[in-house]
Coordinates of C-alpha atoms in Angstrom, one line a residue:
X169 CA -24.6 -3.0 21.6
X170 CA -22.6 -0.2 20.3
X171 CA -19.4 1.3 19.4
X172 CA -17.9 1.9 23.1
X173 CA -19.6 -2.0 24.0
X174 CA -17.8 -3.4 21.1
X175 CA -14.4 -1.5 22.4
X176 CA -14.5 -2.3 26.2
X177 CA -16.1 -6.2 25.3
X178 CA -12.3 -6.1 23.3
X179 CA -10.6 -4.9 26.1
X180 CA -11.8 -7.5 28.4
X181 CA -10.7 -10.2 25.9
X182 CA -7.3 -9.4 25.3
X183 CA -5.8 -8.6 29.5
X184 CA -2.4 -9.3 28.0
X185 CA -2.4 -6.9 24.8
X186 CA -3.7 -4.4 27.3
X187 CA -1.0 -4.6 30.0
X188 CA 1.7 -5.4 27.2
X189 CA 0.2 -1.6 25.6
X190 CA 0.3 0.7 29.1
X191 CA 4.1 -1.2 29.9
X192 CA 5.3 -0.3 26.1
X193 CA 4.1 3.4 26.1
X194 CA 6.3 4.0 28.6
X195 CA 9.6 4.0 27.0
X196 CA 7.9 4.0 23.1
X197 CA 6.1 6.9 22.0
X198 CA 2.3 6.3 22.3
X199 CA 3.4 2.8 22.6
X200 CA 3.8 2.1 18.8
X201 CA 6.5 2.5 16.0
X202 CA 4.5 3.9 13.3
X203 CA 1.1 6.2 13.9
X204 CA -1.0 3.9 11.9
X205 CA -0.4 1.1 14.0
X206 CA -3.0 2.2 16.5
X207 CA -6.4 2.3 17.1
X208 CA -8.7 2.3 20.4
X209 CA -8.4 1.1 23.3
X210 CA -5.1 -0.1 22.2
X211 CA -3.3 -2.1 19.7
X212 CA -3.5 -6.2 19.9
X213 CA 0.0 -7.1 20.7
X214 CA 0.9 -10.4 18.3
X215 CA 3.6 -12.9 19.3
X216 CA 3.5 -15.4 16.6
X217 CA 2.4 -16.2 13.0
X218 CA 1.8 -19.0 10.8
X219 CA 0.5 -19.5 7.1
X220 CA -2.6 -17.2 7.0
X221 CA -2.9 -16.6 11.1
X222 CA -1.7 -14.7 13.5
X223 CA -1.9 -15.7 17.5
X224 CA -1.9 -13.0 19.9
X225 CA -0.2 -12.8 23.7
X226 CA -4.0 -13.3 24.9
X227 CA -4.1 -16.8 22.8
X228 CA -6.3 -15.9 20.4
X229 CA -6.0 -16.8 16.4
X230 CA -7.0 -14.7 13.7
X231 CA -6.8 -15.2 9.9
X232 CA -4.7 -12.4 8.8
X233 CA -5.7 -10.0 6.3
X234 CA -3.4 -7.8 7.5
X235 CA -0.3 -9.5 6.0
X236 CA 2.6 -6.6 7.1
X237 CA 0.3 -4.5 5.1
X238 CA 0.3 -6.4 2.2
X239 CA 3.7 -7.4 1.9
X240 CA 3.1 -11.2 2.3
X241 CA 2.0 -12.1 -0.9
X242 CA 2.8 -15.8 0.4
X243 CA 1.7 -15.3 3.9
X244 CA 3.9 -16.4 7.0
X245 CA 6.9 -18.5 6.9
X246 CA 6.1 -19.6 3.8
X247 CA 8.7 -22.9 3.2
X248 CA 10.1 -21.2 -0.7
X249 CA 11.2 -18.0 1.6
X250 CA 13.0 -19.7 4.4
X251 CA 14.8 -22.0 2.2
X252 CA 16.0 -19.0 0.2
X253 CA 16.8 -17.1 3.0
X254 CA 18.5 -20.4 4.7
X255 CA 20.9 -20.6 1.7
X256 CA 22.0 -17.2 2.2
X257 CA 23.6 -17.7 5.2
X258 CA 24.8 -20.9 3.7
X259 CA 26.0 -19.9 0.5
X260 CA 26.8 -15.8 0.9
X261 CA 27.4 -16.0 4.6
X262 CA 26.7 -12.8 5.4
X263 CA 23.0 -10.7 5.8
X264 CA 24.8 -7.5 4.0
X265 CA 27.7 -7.2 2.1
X266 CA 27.2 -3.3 1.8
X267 CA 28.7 -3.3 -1.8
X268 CA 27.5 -5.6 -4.9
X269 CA 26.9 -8.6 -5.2
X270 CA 25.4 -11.0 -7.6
X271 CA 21.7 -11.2 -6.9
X272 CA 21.6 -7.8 -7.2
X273 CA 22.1 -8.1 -11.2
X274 CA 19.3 -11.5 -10.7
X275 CA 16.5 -9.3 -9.3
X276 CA 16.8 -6.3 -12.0
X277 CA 16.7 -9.1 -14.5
X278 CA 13.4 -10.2 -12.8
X279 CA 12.1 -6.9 -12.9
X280 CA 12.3 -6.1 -16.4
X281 CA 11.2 -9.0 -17.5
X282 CA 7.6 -8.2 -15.5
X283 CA 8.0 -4.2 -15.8
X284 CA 8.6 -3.4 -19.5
X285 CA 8.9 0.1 -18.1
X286 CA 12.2 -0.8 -16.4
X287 CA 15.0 0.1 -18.4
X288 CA 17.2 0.4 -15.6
X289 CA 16.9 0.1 -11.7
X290 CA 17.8 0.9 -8.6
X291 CA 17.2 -0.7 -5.0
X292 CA 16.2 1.2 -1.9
X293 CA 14.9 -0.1 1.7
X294 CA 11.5 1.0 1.8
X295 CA 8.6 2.2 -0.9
X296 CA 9.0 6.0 1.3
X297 CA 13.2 6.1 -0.1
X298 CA 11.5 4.4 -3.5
X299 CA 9.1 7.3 -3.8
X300 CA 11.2 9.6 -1.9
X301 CA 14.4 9.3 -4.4
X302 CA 12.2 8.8 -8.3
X303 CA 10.9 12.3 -6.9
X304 CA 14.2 13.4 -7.1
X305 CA 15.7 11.9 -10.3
X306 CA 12.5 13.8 -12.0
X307 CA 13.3 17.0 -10.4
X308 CA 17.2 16.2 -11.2
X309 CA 16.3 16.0 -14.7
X310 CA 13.6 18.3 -15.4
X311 CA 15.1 21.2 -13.6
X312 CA 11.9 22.4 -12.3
X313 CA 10.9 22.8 -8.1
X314 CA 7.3 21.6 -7.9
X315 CA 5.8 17.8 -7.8
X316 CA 2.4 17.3 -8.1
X317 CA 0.3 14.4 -6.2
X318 CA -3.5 13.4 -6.0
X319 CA -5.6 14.1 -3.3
X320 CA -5.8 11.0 -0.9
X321 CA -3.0 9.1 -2.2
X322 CA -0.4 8.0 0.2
X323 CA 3.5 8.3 -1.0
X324 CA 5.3 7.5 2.0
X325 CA 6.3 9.6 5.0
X326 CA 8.4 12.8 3.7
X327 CA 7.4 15.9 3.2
X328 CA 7.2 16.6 0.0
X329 CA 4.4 13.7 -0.3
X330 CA 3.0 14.1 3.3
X331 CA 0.3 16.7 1.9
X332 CA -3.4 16.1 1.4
X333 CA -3.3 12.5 2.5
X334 CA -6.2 12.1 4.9
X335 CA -7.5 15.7 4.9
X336 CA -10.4 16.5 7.2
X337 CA -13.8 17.8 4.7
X338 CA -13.3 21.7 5.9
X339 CA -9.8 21.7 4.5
X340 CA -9.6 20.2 1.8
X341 CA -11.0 23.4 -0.1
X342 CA -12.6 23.1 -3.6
X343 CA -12.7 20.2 -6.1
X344 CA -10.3 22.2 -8.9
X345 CA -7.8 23.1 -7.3
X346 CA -8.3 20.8 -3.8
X347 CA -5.9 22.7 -0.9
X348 CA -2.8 21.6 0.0
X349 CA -3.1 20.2 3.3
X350 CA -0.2 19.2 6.3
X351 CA -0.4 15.6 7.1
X352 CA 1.9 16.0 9.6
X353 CA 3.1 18.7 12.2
X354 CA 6.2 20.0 11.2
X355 CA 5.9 20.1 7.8
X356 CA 7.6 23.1 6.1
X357 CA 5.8 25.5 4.3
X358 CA 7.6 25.4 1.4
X359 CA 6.6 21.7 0.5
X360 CA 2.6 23.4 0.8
X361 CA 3.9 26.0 -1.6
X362 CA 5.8 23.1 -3.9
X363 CA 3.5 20.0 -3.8
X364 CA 0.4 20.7 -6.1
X365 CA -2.9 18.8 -5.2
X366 CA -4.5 17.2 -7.6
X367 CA -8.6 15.5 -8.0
X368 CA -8.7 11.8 -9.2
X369 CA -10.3 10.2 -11.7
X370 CA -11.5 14.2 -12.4
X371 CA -9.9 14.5 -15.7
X372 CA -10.6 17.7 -16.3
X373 CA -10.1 19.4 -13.3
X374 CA -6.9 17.5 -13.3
X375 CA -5.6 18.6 -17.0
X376 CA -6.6 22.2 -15.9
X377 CA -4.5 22.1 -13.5
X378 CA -1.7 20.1 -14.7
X379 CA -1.6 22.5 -18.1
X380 CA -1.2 25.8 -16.1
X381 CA 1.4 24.5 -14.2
X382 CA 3.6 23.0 -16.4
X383 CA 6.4 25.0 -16.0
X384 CA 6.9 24.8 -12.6
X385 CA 5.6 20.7 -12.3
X386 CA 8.3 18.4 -12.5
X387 CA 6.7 15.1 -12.0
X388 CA 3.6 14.1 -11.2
X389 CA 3.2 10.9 -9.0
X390 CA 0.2 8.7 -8.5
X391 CA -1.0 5.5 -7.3
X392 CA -3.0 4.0 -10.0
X393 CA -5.1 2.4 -7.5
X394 CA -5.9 5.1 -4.6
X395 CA -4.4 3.0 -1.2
X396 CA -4.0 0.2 -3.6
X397 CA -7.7 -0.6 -4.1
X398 CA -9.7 2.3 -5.8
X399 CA -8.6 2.0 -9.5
X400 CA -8.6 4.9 -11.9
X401 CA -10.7 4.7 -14.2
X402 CA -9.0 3.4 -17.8
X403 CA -9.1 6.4 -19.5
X404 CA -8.0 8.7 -17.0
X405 CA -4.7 7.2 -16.8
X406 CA -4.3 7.0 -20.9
X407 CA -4.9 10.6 -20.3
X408 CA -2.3 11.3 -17.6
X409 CA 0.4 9.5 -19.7
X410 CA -0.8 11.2 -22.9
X411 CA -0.6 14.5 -20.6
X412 CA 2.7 14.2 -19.0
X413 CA 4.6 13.2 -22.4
X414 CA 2.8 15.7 -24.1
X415 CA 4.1 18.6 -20.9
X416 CA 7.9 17.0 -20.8
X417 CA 6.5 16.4 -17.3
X418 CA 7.9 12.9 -15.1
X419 CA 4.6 10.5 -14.6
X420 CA 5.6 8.5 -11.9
X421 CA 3.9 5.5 -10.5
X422 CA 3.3 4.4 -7.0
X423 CA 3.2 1.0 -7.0
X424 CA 4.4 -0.1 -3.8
X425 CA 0.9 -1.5 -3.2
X426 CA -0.3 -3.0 -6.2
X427 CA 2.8 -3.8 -7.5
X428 CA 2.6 -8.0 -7.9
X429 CA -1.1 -7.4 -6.4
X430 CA -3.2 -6.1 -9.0
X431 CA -1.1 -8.3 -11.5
X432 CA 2.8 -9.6 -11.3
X433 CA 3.5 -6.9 -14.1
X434 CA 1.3 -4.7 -11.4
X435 CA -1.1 -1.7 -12.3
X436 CA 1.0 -0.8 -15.6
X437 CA 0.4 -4.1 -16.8
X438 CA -3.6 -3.7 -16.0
X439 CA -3.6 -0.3 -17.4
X440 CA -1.1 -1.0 -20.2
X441 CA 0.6 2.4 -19.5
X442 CA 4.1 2.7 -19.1
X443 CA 5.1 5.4 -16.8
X444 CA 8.7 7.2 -17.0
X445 CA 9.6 5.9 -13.4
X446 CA 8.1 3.4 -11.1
X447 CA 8.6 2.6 -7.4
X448 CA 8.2 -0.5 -5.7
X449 CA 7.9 -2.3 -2.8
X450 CA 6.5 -4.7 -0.1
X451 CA 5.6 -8.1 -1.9
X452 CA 9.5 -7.5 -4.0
X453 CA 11.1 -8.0 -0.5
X454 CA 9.2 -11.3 -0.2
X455 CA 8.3 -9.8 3.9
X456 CA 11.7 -8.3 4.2
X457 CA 12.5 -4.6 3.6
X458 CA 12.9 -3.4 0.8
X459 CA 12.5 -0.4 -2.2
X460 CA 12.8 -0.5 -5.7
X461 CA 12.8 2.5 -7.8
X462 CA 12.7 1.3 -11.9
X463 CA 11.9 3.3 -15.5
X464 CA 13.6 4.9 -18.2
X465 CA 17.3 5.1 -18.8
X466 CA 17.9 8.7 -19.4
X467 CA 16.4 9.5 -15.7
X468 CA 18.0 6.5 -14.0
X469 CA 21.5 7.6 -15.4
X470 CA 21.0 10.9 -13.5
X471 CA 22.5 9.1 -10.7
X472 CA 24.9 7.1 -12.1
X473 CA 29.0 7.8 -10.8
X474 CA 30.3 7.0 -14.4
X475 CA 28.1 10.6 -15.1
X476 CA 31.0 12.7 -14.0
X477 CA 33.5 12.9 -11.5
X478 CA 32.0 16.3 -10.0
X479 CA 29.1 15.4 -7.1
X480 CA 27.0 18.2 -8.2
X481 CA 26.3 17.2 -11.7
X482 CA 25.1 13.7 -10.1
X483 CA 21.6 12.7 -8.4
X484 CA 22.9 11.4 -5.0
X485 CA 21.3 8.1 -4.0
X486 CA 23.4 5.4 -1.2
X487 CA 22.1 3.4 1.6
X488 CA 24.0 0.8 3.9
X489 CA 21.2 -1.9 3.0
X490 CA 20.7 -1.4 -0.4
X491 CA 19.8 -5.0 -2.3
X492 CA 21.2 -6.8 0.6
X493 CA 21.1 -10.3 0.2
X494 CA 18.2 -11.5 2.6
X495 CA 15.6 -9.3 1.1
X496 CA 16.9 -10.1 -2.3
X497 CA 16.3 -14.0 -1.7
X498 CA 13.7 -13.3 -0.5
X499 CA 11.6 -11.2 -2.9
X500 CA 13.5 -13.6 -5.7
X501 CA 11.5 -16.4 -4.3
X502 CA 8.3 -15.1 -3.8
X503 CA 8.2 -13.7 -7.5
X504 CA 9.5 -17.0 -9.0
X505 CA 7.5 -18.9 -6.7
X506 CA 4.3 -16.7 -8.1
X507 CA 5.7 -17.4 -11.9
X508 CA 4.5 -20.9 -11.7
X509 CA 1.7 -21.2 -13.8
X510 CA -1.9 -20.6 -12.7
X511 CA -0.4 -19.8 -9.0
X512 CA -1.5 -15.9 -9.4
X513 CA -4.7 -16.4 -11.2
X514 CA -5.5 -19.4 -8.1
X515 CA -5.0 -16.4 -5.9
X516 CA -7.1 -13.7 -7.7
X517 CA -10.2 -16.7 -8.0
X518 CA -9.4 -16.6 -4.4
X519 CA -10.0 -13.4 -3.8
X520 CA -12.9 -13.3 -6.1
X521 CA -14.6 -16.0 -3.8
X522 CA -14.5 -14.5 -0.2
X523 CA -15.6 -11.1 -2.3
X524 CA -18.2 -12.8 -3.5
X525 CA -19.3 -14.6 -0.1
X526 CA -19.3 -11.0 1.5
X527 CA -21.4 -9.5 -1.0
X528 CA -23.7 -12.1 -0.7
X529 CA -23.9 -11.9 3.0
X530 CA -24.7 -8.4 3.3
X531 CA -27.3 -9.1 1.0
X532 CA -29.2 -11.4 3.3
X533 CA -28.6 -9.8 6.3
X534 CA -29.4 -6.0 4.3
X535 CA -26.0 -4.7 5.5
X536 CA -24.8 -1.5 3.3
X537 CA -21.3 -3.0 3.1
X538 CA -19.8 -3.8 -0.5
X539 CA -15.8 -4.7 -1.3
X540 CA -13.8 -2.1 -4.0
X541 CA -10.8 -3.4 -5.3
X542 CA -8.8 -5.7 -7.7
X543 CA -6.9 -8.7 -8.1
X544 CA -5.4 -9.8 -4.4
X545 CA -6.4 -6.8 -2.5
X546 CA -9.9 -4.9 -1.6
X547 CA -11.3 -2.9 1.2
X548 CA -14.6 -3.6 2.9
X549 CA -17.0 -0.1 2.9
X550 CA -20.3 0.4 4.3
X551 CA -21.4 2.3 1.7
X552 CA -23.6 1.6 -1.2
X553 CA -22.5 5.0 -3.2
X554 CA -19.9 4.7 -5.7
X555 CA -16.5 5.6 -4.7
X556 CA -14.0 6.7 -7.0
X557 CA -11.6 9.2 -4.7
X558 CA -10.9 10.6 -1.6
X559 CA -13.9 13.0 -1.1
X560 CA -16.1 9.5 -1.9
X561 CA -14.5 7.9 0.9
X562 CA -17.3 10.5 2.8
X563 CA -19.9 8.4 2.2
X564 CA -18.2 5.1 4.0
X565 CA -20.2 5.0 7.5
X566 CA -17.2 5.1 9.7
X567 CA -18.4 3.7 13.0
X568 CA -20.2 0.9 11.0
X569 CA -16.9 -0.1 9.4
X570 CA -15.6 0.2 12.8
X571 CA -17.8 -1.9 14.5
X572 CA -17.9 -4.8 12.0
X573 CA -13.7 -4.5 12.6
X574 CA -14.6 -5.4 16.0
X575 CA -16.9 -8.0 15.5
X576 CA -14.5 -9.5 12.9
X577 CA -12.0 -9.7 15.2
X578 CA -13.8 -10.7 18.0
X579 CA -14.8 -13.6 15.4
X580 CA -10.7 -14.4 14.3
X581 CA -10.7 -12.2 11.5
X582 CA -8.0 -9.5 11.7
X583 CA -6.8 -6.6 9.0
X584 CA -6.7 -3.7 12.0
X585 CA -9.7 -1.8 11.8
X586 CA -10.7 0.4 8.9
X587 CA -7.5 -1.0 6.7
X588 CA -7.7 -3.1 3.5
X589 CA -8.1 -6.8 3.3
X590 CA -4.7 -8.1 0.9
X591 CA -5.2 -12.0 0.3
X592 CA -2.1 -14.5 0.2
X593 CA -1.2 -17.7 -1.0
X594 CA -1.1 -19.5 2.3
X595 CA -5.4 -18.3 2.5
X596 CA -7.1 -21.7 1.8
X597 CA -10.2 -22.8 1.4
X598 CA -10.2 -22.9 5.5
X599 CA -9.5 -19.6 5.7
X600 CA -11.8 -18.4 3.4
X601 CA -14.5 -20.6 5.2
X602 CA -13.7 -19.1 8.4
X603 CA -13.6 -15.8 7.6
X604 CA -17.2 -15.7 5.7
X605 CA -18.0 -17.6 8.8
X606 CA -16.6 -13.9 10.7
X607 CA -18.9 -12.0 8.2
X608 CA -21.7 -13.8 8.7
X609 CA -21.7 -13.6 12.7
X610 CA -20.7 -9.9 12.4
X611 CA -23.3 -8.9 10.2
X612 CA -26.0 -11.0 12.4
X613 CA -25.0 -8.3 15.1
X614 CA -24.5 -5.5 13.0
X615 CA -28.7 -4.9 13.3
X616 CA -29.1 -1.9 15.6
X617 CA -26.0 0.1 13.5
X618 CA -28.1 -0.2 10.3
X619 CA -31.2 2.6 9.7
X620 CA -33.5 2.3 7.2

């Protein structure tokens, strides 16, 4: 058994996925709509979903750590979001009014009362227009031209963020400064020359930096949890804030992954730092789209109309879809839903469980694999090194990872391979039985991957 085995034994599973794949990448570029959707020999093609599983065109069922890439905090269908989004219709009649409506005033109530950061807010469609438009308020603001972002940390797709995101180990240049690397073709050299890459959890390569270019840094943006599942460490981020105030420099968090995953109140409550701004999104949309960008008053009210009646002295920010009504239900239900008592801390013990099924697993069958992560979402890595950035990440034995994705699918377990596991409410004590079941017949064949 190896890699290429484990890949053609998955293409001879799933016939269905496979013809569905060479049919769509005909008329749809590379046969996906998003890059990251893909992996070899193709992606599984999924026709329905229930609870915690997913069923694919070829019949099979998986347990879904996947979940829309965390988004589904409840997991499928889940009854509180349908009856929300049922009443809509009923009650609203409409899926968009495209101008304001009531629930729009219910979910920034919602907000502040779990983000004490959130003086005011605004709603996008996405966490990339979240990101994308707190990036401009702080530019807006501060008057300056540069943004500053950590090395590995993903922001969305735009270019001012689409630097230094996965860069290969010859690039990426030294620790203090690290390079500032294209994610993408196309990307203009003047976000290289604007966007200023910074080293996590390297605090003073990261204040050296940050200090000699205050004058041209206008925010700086992180995620306090690198991809939502390698925290900072505690005082790094006391550091940043204490840093940023100190510079009259924007600290903006990413929380668009650990936002309602690493707590309800997310990573600011875990940290207890409050950054300036703060976007949001996935579990807020309650599986429907959706973008929240929240913080202080002063930068919010850079875009509001009653600034002044000339454009140009006023941030721009519209959108068609803005707090529309289904995401809005939606998200509203899945955070009051998770407001019950003990409902959060049943799914973190949860987590804690399978995490600690899989660590004891490899232990007995002496696979290097541990889990990294906290509350409702961790990543599986065959590595026994610490890991506390990007450059760490080198030490993960890819095609290990890799292979056990195969075997866990092969066994029902799906996140997509190499991605991060994100737990739900709908993942039972089934579920969690199953998938340990997964690990334990993945690592049985993981043998002739492992060297001593």
């Amino acid at each position: 058994m190896n890699l290429s085995s484990l890949q053609q034994h998955y293409r001879e599973k799933r016939p269905k996925s496979a013809a569905f794949f060479e049919q769509a990448h005909t008329l749809i570029a590379g046969g996906v709509n998003g890059n990251l959707r893909y992996y070899q020999p193709f992606p599984i093609t999924f026709e329905k979903a229930q609870n915690a599983w997913l069923y694919d065109l070829d019949g099979h069922g998986y347990v879904d750590y996947l979940l829309s890439y965390g988004a589904l905090l409840l997991g499928h269908g889940h009854p509180v979001v349908q009856k929300a989004i049922q009443q809509v219709w009923e009650q609203q009649g409409t899926s968009s009014f495209g101008a304001t409506h009531p629930m729009e005033l219910e979910m920034a109530q919602e907000l502040a009362g779990l983000y004490p950061s959130f003086e005011e807010v605004r709603f996008t469609n996405s966490g990339l227009e979240a990101t994308l438009f707190a990036l401009r308020l702080a530019m807006a603001y501060t008057g300056k031209t540069h943004i500053a972002k950590f090395e590995g940390h993903y922001h969305g797709a735009h270019d001012h963020v689409l630097v230094s995101v996965n860069p290969t180990i010859d690039r990426v240049g030294d620790q203090s400064p690290p390079a500032s690397v294209p994610e993408s073709l196309g990307t203009p050299d003047y976000y290289l020359r604007h966007t200023v890459v910074l080293p996590f959890n390297d605090w003073d390569a990261c204040e050296k930096i940050v200090t000699e270019k205050k004058d041209q840094i206008a925010a700086v943006i992180v995620e306090p949890m690198q991809s939502g599942y390698i925290p900072a460490d505690r005082q790094f981020m006391a550091n940043l804030r204490e840093l940023t105030d100190r510079l009259g420099i924007i600290l903006i968090f990413d929380e668009v992954k650990t936002g309602f995953r690493v707590s309800l109140g997310g990573a600011q409550d875990y940290y207890g730092v409050q950054p300036d701004l703060t976007a949001l999104g996935k579990v807020v949309g309650g599986g429907f789209p959706i973008g929240v960008v929240g913080g202080k008053r002063r930068l919010l009210e850079m875009c509001s109309p009653l600034r002044s009646s000339n454009r140009h002295e006023v941030v721009f920010h519209s959108g068609t879809f803005n707090g529309n009504p289904i995401s809005l239900a939606a998200g509203l239900a899945t955070i009051r839903y998770l407001k019950e008592p003990g409902r959060f801390e049943s799914l973190v013990q949860r987590t804690h469980q399978l995490r600690d099924g899989i660590h004891e697993l490899a232990r007995q069958y002496r696979i290097p694999v541990k889990t990294v992560g906290v509350g409702t979402i961790f990543n599986v890595l065959a590595t026994e090194a610490e890991v506390r950035n990007y450059r760490d990440l080198g030490a993960n034995r890819h095609e290990l990872r890799l292979a056990l994705d195969y075997l866990l699918m092969d066994h029902g377990v799906y996140s997509k391979p190499l991605n991060r596991f994100s737990m739900s409410d709908a993942h039972g004590p089934a579920e969690i039985q199953a998938t340990l079941d997964a690990f334990e017949k993945s690592f049985a064949a993981l043998g002739q991957f492992v060297t001593v």
